[in-house]
Coordinates of C-alpha atoms in Angstrom, one line a residue:
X1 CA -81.3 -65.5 -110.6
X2 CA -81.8 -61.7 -110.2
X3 CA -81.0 -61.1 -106.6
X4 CA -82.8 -58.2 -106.3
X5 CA -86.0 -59.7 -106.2
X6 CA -89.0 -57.0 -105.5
X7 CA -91.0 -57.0 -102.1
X8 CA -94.2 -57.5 -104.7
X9 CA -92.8 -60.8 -105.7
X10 CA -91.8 -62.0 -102.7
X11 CA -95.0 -61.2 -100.5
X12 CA -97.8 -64.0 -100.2
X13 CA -100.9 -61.8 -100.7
X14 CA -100.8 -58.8 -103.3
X15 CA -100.4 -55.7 -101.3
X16 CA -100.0 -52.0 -102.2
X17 CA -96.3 -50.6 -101.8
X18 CA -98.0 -47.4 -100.3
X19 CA -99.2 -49.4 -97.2
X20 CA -96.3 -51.2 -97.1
X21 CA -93.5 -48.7 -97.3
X22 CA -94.9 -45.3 -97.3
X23 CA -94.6 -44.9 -101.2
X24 CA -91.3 -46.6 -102.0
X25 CA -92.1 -48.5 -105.1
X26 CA -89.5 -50.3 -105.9
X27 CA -88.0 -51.3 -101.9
X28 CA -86.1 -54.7 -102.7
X29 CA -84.9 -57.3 -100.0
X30 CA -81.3 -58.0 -98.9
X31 CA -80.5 -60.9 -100.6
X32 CA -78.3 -62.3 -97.9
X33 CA -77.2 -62.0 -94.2
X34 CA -73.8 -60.6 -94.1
X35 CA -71.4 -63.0 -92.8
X36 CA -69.2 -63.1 -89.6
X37 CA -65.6 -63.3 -90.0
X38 CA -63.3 -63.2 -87.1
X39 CA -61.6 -59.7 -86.8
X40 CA -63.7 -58.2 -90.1
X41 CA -66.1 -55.5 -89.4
X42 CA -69.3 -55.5 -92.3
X43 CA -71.7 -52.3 -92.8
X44 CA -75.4 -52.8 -92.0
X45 CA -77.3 -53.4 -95.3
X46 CA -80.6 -52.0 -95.6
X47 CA -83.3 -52.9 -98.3
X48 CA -82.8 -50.8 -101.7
X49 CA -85.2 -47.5 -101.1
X50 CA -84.1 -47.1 -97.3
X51 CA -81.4 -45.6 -95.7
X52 CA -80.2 -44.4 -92.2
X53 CA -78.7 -41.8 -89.9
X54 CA -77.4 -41.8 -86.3
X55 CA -79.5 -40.1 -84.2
X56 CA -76.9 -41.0 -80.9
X57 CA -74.4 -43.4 -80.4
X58 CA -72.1 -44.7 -77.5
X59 CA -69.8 -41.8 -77.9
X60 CA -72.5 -39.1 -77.6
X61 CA -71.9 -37.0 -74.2
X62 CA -74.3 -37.0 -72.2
X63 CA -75.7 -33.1 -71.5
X64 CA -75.4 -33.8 -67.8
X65 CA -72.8 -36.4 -66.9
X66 CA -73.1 -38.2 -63.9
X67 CA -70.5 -40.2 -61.7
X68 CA -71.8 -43.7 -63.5
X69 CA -71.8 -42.3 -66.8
X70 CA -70.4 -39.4 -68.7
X71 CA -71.6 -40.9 -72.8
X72 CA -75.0 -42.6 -74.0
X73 CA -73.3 -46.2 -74.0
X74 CA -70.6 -45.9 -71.8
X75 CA -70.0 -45.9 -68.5
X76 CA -67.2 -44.1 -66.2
X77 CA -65.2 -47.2 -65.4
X78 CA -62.5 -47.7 -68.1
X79 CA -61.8 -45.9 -71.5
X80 CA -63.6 -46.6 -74.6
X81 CA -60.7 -47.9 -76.5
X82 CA -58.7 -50.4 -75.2
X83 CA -55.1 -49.4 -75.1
X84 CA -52.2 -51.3 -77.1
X85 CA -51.3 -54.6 -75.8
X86 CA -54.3 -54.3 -72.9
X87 CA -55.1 -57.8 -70.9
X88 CA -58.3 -57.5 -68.9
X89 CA -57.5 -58.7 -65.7
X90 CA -59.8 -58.7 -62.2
X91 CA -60.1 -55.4 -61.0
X92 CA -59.1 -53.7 -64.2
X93 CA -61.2 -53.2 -67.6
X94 CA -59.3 -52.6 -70.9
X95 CA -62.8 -51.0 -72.0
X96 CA -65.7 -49.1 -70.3
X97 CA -68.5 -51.1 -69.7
X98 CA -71.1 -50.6 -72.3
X99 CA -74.5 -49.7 -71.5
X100 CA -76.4 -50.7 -74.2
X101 CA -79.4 -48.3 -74.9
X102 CA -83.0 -50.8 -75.5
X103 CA -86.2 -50.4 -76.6
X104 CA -87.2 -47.2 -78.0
X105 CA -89.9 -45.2 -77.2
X106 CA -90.9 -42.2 -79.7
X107 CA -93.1 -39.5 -78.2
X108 CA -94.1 -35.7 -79.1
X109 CA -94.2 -34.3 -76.0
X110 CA -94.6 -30.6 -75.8
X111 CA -93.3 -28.4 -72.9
X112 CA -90.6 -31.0 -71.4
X113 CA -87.5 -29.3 -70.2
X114 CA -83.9 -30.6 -69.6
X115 CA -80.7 -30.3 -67.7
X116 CA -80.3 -26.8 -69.5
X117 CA -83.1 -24.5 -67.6
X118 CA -82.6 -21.8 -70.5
X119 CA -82.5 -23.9 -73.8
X120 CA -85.8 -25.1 -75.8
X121 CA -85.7 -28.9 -76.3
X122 CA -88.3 -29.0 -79.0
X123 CA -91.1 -31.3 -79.2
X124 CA -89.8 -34.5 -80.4
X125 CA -88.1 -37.5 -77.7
X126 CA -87.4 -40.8 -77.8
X127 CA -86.5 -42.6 -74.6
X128 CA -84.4 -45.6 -73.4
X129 CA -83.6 -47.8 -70.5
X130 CA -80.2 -48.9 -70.7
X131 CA -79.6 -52.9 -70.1
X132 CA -75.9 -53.7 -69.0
X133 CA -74.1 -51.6 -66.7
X134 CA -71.9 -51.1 -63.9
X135 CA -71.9 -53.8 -61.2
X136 CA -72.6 -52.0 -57.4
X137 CA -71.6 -53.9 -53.9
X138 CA -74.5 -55.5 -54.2
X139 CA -73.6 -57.1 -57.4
X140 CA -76.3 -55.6 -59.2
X141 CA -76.0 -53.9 -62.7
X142 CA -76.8 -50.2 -62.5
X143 CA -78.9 -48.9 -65.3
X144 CA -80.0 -46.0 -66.1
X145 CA -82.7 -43.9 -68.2
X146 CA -81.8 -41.7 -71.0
X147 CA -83.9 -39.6 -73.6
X148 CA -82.9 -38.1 -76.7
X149 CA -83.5 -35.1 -78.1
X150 CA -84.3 -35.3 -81.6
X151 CA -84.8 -31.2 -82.1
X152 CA -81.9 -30.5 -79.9
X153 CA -78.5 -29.6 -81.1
X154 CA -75.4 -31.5 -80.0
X155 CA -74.5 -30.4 -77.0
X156 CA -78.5 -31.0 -75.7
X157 CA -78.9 -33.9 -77.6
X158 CA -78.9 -36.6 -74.8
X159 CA -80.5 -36.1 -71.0
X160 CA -79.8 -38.5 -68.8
X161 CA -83.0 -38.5 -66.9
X162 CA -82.4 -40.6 -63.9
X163 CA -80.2 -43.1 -62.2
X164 CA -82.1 -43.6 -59.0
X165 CA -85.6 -44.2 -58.2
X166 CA -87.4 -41.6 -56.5
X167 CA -86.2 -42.9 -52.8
X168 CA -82.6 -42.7 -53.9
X169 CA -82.2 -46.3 -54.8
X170 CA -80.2 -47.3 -57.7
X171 CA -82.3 -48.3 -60.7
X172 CA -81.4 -51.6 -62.1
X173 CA -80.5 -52.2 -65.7
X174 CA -83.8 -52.2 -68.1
X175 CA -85.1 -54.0 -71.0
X176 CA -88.3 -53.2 -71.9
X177 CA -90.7 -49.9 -72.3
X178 CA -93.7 -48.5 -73.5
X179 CA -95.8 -45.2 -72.8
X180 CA -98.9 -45.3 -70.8
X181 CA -101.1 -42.4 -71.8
X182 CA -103.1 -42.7 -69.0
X183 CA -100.8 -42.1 -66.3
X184 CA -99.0 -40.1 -68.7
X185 CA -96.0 -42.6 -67.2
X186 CA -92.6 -44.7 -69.3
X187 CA -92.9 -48.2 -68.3
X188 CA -89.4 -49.9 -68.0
X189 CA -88.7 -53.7 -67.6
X190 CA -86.0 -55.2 -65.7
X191 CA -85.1 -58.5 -67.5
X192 CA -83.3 -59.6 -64.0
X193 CA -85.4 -62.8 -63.3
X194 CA -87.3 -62.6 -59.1
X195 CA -85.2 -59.2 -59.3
X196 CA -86.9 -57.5 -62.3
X197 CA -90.0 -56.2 -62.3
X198 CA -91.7 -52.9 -63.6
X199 CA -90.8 -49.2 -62.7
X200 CA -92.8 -46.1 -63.9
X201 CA -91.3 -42.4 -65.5
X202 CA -92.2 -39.4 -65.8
X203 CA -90.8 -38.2 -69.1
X204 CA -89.6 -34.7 -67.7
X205 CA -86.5 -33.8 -66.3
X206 CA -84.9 -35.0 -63.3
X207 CA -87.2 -38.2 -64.1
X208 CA -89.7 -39.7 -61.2
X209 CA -89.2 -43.2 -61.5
X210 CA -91.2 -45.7 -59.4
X211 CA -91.2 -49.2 -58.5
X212 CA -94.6 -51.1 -59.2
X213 CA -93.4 -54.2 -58.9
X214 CA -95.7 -55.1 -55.8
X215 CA -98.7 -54.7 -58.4
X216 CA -97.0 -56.3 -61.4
X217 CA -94.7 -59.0 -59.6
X218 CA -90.9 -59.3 -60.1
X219 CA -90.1 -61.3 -63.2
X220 CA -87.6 -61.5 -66.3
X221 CA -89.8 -59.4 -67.7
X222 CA -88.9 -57.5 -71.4
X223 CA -91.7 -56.6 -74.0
X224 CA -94.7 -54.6 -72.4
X225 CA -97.3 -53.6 -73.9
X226 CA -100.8 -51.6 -73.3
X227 CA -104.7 -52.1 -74.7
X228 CA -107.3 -50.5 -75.2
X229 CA -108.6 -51.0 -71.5
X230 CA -105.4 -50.3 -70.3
X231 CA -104.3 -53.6 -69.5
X232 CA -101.1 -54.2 -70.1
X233 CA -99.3 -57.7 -71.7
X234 CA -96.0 -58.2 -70.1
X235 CA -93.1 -61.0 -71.8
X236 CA -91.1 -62.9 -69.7
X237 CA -87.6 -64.1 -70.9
X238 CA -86.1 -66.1 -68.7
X239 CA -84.1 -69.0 -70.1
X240 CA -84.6 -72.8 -68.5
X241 CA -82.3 -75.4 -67.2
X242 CA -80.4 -77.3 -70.1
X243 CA -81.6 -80.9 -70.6
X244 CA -79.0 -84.1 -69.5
X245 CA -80.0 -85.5 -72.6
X246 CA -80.7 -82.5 -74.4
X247 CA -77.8 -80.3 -73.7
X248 CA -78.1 -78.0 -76.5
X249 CA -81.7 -77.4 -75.6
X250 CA -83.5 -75.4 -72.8
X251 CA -86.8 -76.0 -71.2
X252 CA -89.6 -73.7 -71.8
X253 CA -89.3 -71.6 -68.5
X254 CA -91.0 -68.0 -69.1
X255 CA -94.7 -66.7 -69.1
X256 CA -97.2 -64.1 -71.0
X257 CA -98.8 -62.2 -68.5
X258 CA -101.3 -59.5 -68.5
X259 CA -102.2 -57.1 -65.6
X260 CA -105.4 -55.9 -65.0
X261 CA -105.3 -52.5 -63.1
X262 CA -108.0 -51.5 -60.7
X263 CA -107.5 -47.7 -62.1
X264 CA -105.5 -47.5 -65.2
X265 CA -105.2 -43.4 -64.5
X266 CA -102.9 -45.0 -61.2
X267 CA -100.9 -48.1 -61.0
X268 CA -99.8 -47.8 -58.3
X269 CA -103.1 -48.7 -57.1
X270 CA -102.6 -52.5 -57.8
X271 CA -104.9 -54.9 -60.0
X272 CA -104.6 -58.7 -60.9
X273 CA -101.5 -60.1 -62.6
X274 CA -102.6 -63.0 -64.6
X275 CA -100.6 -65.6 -66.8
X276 CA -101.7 -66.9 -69.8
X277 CA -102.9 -70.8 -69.8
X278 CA -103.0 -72.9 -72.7
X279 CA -105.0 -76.1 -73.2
X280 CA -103.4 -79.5 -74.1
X281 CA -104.3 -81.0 -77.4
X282 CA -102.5 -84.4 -76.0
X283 CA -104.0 -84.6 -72.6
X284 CA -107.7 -83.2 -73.1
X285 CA -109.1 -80.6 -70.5
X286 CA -105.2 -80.3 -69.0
X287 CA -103.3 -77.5 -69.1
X288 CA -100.0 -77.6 -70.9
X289 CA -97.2 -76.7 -68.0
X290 CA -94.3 -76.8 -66.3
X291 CA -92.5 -79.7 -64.5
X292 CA -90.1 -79.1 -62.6
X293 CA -88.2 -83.1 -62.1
X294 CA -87.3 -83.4 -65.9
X295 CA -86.6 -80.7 -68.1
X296 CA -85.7 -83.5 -70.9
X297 CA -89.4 -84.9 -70.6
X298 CA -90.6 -80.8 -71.2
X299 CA -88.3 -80.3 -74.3
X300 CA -89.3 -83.0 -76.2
X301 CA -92.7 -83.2 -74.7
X302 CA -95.8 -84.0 -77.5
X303 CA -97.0 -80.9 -76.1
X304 CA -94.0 -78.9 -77.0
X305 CA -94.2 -80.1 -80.4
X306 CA -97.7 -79.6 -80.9
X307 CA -97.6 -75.6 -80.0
X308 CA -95.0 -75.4 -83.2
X309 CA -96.9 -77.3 -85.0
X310 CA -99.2 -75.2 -88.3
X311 CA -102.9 -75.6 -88.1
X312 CA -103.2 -76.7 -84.5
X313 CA -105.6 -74.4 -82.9
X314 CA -105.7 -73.9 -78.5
X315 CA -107.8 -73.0 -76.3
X316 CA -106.2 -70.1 -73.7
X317 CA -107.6 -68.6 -71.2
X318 CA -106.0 -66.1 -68.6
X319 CA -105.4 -67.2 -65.0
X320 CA -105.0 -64.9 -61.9
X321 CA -102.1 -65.8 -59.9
X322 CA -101.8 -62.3 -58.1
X323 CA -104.5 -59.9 -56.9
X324 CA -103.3 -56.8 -54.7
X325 CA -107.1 -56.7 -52.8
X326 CA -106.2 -60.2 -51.6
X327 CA -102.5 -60.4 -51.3
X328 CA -101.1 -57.2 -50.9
X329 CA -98.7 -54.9 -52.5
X330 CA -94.9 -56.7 -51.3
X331 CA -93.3 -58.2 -54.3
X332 CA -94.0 -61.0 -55.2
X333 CA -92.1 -63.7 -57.9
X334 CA -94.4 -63.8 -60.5
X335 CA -92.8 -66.4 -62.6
X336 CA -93.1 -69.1 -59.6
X337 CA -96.9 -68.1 -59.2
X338 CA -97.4 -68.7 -62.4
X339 CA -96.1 -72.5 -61.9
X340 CA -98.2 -73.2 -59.2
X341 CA -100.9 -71.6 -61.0
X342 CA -100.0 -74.1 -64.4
X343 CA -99.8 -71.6 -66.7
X344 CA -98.1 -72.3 -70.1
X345 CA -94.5 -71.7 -70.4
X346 CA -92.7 -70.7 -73.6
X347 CA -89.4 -71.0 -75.2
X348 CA -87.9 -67.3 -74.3
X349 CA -90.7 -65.3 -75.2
X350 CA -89.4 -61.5 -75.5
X351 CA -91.6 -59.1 -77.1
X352 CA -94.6 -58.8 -78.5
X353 CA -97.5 -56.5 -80.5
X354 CA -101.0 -55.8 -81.1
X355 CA -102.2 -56.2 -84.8
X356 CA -103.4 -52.6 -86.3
X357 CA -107.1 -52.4 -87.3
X358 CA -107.6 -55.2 -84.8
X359 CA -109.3 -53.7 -82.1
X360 CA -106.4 -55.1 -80.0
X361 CA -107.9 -58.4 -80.2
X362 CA -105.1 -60.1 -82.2
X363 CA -101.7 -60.3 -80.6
X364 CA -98.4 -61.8 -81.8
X365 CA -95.4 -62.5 -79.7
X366 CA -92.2 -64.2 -80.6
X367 CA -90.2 -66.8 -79.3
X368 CA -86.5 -66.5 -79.4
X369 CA -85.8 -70.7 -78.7
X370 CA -82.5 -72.5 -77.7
X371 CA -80.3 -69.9 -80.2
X372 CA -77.9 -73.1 -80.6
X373 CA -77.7 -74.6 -84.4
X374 CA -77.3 -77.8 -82.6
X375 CA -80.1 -77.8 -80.6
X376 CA -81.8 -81.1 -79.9
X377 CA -85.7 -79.3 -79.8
X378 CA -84.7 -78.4 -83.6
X379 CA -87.6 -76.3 -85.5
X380 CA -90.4 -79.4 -84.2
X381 CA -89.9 -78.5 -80.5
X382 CA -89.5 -74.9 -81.2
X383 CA -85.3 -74.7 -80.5
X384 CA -85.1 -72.4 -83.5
X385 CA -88.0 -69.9 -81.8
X386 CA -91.4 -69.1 -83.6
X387 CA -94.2 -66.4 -83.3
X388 CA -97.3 -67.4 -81.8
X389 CA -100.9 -65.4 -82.5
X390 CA -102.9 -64.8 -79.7
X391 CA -106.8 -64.1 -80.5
X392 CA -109.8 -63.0 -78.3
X393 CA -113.3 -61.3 -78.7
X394 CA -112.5 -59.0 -77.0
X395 CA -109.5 -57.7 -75.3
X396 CA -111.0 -57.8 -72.4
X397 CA -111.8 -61.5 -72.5
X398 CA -110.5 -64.1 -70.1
X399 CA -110.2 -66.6 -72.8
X400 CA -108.9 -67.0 -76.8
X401 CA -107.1 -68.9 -79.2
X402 CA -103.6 -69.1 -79.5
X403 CA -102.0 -70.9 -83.0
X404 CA -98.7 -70.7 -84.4
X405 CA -98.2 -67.9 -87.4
X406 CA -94.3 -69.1 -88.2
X407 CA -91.7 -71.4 -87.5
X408 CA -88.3 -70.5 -87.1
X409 CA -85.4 -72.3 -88.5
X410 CA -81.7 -72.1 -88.3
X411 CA -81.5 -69.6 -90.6
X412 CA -84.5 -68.0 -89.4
X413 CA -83.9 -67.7 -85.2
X414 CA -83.8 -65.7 -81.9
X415 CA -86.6 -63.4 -82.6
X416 CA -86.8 -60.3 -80.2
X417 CA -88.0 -56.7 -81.2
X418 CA -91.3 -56.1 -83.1
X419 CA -92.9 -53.6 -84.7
X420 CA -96.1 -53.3 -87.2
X421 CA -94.9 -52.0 -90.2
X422 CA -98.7 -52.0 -91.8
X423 CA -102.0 -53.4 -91.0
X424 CA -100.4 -56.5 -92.6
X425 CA -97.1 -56.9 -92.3
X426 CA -94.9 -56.9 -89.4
X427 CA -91.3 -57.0 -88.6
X428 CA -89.3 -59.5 -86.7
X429 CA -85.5 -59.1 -85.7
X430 CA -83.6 -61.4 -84.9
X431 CA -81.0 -61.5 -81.5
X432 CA -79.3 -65.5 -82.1
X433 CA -76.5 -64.4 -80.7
X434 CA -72.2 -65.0 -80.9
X435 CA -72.7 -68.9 -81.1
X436 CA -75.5 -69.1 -83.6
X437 CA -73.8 -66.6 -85.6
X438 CA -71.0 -68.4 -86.0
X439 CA -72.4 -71.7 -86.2
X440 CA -74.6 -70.2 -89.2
X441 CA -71.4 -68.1 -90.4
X442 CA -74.5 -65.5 -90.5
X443 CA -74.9 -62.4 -88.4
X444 CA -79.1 -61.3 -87.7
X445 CA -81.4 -59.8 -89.6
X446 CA -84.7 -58.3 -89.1
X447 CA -87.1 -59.8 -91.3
X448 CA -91.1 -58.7 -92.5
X449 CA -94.2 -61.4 -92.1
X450 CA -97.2 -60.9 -94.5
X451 CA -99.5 -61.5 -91.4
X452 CA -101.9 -62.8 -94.0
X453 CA -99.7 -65.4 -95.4
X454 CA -100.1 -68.9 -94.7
X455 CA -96.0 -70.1 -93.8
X456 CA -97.4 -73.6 -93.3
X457 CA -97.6 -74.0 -97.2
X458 CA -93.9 -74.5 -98.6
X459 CA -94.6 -72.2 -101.6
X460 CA -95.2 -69.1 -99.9
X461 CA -92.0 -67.1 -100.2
X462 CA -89.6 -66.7 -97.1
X463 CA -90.5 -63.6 -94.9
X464 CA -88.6 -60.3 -96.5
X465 CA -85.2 -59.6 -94.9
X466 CA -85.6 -55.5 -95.0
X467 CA -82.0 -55.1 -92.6
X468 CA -79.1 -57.4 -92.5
X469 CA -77.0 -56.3 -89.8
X470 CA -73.6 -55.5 -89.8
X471 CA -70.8 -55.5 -87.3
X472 CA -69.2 -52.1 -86.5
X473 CA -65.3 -51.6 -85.2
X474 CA -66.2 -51.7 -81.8
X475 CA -68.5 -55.0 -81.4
X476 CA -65.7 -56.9 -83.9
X477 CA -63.2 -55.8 -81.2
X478 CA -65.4 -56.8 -78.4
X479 CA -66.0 -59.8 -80.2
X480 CA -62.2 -60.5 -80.3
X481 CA -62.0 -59.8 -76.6
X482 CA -65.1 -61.9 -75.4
X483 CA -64.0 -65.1 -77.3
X484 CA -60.7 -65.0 -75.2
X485 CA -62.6 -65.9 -72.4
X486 CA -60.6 -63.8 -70.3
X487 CA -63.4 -61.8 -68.2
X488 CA -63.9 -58.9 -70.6
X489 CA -67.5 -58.1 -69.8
X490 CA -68.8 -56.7 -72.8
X491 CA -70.7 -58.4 -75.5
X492 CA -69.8 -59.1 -78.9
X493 CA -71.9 -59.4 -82.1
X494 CA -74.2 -56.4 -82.5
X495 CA -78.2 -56.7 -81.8
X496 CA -80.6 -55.3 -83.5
X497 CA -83.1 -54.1 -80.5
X498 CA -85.3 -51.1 -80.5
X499 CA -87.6 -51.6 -83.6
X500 CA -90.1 -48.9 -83.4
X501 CA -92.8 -47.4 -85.5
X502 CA -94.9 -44.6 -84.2
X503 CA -96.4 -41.5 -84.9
X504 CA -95.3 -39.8 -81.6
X505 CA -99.0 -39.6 -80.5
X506 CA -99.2 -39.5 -76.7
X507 CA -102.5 -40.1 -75.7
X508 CA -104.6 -43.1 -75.4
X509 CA -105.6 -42.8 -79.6
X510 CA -101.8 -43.0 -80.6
X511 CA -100.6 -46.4 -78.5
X512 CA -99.3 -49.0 -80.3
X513 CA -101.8 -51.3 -82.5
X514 CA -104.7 -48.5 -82.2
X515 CA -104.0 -46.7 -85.6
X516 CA -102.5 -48.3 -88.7
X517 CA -99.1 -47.3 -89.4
X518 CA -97.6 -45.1 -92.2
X519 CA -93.9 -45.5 -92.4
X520 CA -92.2 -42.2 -93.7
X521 CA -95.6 -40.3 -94.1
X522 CA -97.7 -38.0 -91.7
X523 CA -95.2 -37.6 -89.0
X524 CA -94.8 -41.7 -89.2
X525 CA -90.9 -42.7 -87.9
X526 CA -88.8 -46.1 -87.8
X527 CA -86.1 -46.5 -84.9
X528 CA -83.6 -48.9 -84.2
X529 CA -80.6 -49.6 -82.2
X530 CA -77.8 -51.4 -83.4
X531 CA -77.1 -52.7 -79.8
X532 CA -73.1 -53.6 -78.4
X533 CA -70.2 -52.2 -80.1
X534 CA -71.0 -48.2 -80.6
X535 CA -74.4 -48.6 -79.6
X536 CA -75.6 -46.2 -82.3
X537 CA -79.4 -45.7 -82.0
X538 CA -80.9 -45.2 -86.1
X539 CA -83.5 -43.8 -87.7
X540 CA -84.3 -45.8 -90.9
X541 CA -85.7 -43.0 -93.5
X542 CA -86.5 -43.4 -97.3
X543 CA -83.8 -42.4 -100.1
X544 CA -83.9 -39.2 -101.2
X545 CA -84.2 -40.5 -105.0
X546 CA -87.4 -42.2 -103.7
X547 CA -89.7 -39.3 -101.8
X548 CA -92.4 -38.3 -103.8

């Protein structure tokens, strides 16, 4: 069998490469996931036609250092090698801690200045929150916001924008991002549980950053992202209790939201916050929800099986468990409203995205599952994860249809970023993590869905693995270190986080889902970061053999 096996042969519905991959005509899938070996570092392996170059890593100085950090991924409190013969002990790190740069948000922004009053920063940023950092008296992580310059030269190539909100506090460490046109705002995610919650940026520098989080609620929120209206979809990962009988497996324990604001132009003006509710196929006119007594009874529930089961189509519907002209502006824990309000909770949902040419009424989100190859849920109870389709009228509706698009399995598992890459096909990568990967002897890979394709039928082809990601020096060292159980506090395996595919367009015409993408063409650019280890932030890019 030829191993290089054309996207054309492998995708369900016939398709034009154009759409697909701006005009690469012969872009091949990797054949395989490249394999973890203890103390072995692998390159990243890209599908045939695309290639990539560092726009920042971990080591990149930061044009205006700061007493938390002087480098895009690490912080001030150890050195970024660890020295000979190093032991981590309490009170002493063999290695900085690693900040690990997150989503990716790309933007042409003319007229944004930086740290240098009397140097030209060009027109072309893309921004970060970072999510680990250094651990303050309160035992919180710091984080901080970064953007990078993409016409700068090296020495202006990465302003840190802020470290403290606009009060002085210090920001937390942030997951999730997306721009707001309206506001003209950045909207970061703290994935910190009832301590997360949603701040707003200015993109200039020194950044204003605000907490909204008495309008959008304190949760373990990650993806966010806006419609048409201006309403914005915010995913909740936060992981559930492991079962007694079921200790491999977690109990669905996180929410899809969606906040309604009163004046999109202004946040901070409040709105509703409302979770997303999904009808019971098993127990007609009931809601399918969380109980609290016996997390074994939710795992394996009929319910849970029947959401990651094909063909099964539910009834949603969006319930208000927060409006600020009723209950005010403190925040609030959205997660526990949405309990008592018996909304649906899902298996680690993290991200999610709107389908192009949809009119935002078609939305797909993932679910990353247990991210254990022995997990009891297994691919009927959704322990291997899945991506879910959410469908309205109108995206402005109250109520829809919610059916599952794929299935993951061991090999398939622990989806996280997203990103159209056409009208019709759509990227998943994967975040398993150190177990899985080494259960599966497999790191991740980020993987395109013909959106058209029915996975349900066992002879449509496997989704397309475009990236099969490596492990640099770094996160094979860290790797090393963490599996020694000795305290060493970063992580291991690379992630591949950041997916991104924009234009750059800023205002309301140019948000994610409103115009069809066009990889490598009319100003159209793919992102990534290959999270842990260096940290390195990509942009993928076409083969110079292959531009027209």
């Amino acid at each position: 069998m030829h191993l290089k096996t054309t996207l054309c042969t492998l995708l369900a519905a016939p398709l034009a490469m154009a759409a697909m991959a701006g005009s690469i005509a012969d872009l091949t899938t990797v054949p395989n996931a490249n394999p973890k070996a203890a103390g072995v570092a692998v390159p990243n392996v890209l599908a045939q036609g695309l290639n990539e170059v560092a726009v920042a890593q971990g080591a990149t100085r930061l044009e205006n250092p700061s007493d938390l950090s002087s480098f895009y991924g690490y912080n001030n409190d150890g050195p970024m090698v660890p020295a000979p013969g190093a032991v981590q002990t309490s009170g002493h790190n063999v290695e900085a801690s690693k900040t690990e740069p997150d989503k990716n948000v790309y933007l042409i922004l003319p007229g944004l200045w930086g740290a240098d009053a009397n140097y030209n920063y060009g027109t072309r940023f893309l921004f970060q929150g970072h999510e680990a950092g250094v651990k303050d008296a309160a035992g919180n992580d710091r984080g901080y916001i970064t953007r990078i310059n993409l016409d700068a030269d090296a020495a202006h190539r990465v302003t840190l924008l802020a470290q403290t909100d606009r009060f002085g506090n210090p920001l937390l460490t942030m997951d999730g991002s997306t721009w707001y046109p309206w506001s003209k705002r950045l909207l970061f995610t703290a994935e910190l549980g009832n301590k997360g919650g949603v701040w707003q940026a200015t993109p200039e520098y020194p950044s204003i950053v605000e907490d909204i989080s008495g309008a959008l609620g304190r949760g373990g929120y990650e993806g966010i992202q806006a419609d048409l209206y201006g309403n914005l979809i915010i995913i909740e990962d936060v992981g559930g209790k492991r079962g007694t009988l079921n200790s491999h497996a977690r109990q669905a324990n996180s929410f899809v939201y969606r906040f309604v604001p009163k004046d999109r132009n202004d946040l901070t003006r409040g709105g509703k916050l409302q979770a997303l509710q999904v009808m019971s196929k098993t127990n007609a006119g009931l809601p399918i929800e969380f109980h609290a007594t016996n997390p074994d009874a939710d795992i394996l529930s009929q319910d849970m099986k029947d959401l990651h089961s094909y063909g099964l189509v539910f009834q949603t519907q969006w319930v208000t468990v927060h409006d600020t002209d009723i209950n005010g502006t403190v925040p609030f824990d959205a997660n526990a409203l949405a309990k008592a309000a018996h909304a649906t909770p899902f298996k680690r949902p993290e991200n999610g995205q709107f389908r192009p040419g949809s009119n935002f009424r078609e939305f797909y989100f993932n679910e990353t599952g247990d991210t254990h190859a022995e997990t009891e849920a297994g691919a009927a109870y959704g322990g291997f994860g899945a991506i879910l389709k959410l469908v309205q009228k109108d995206a402005a509706d109250d109520k829809g249809t919610l059916t599952l698009f794929y299935k993951g399995d061991a090999a398939h598992s622990g989806f996280d970023n997203v990103a159209f890459w056409s009208e019709d096909h759509i990227v998943f990568t994967e975040d398993a993590g150190d177990t899985l990967h080494t259960q599966r002897n497999a790191l991740d890979s980020a993987y395109l869905f013909n959106v058209n394709a029915d996975y349900a039928n066992p002879a449509t082809p496997a989704p397309v693995r475009i990236l099969a990601q490596g492990r640099d020096s770094s996160a094979t060292l860290d790797a090393a270190y963490l599996a020694a159980g000795n305290g060493f506090q970063n992580d291991g395996d690379n992630e591949i986080t950041g997916w991104h595919v924009s234009d750059g367009d800023a205002t309301p015409a140019g948000l994610l889902g409103a115009k069809r993408p066009k990889p490598f063409k009319d100003g159209w650019r793919v992102f990534y970061t290959q999270q842990h280890g260096d940290n390195t932030t990509w942009e993928i890019i076409k083969t110079k053999q292959n531009d027209e």
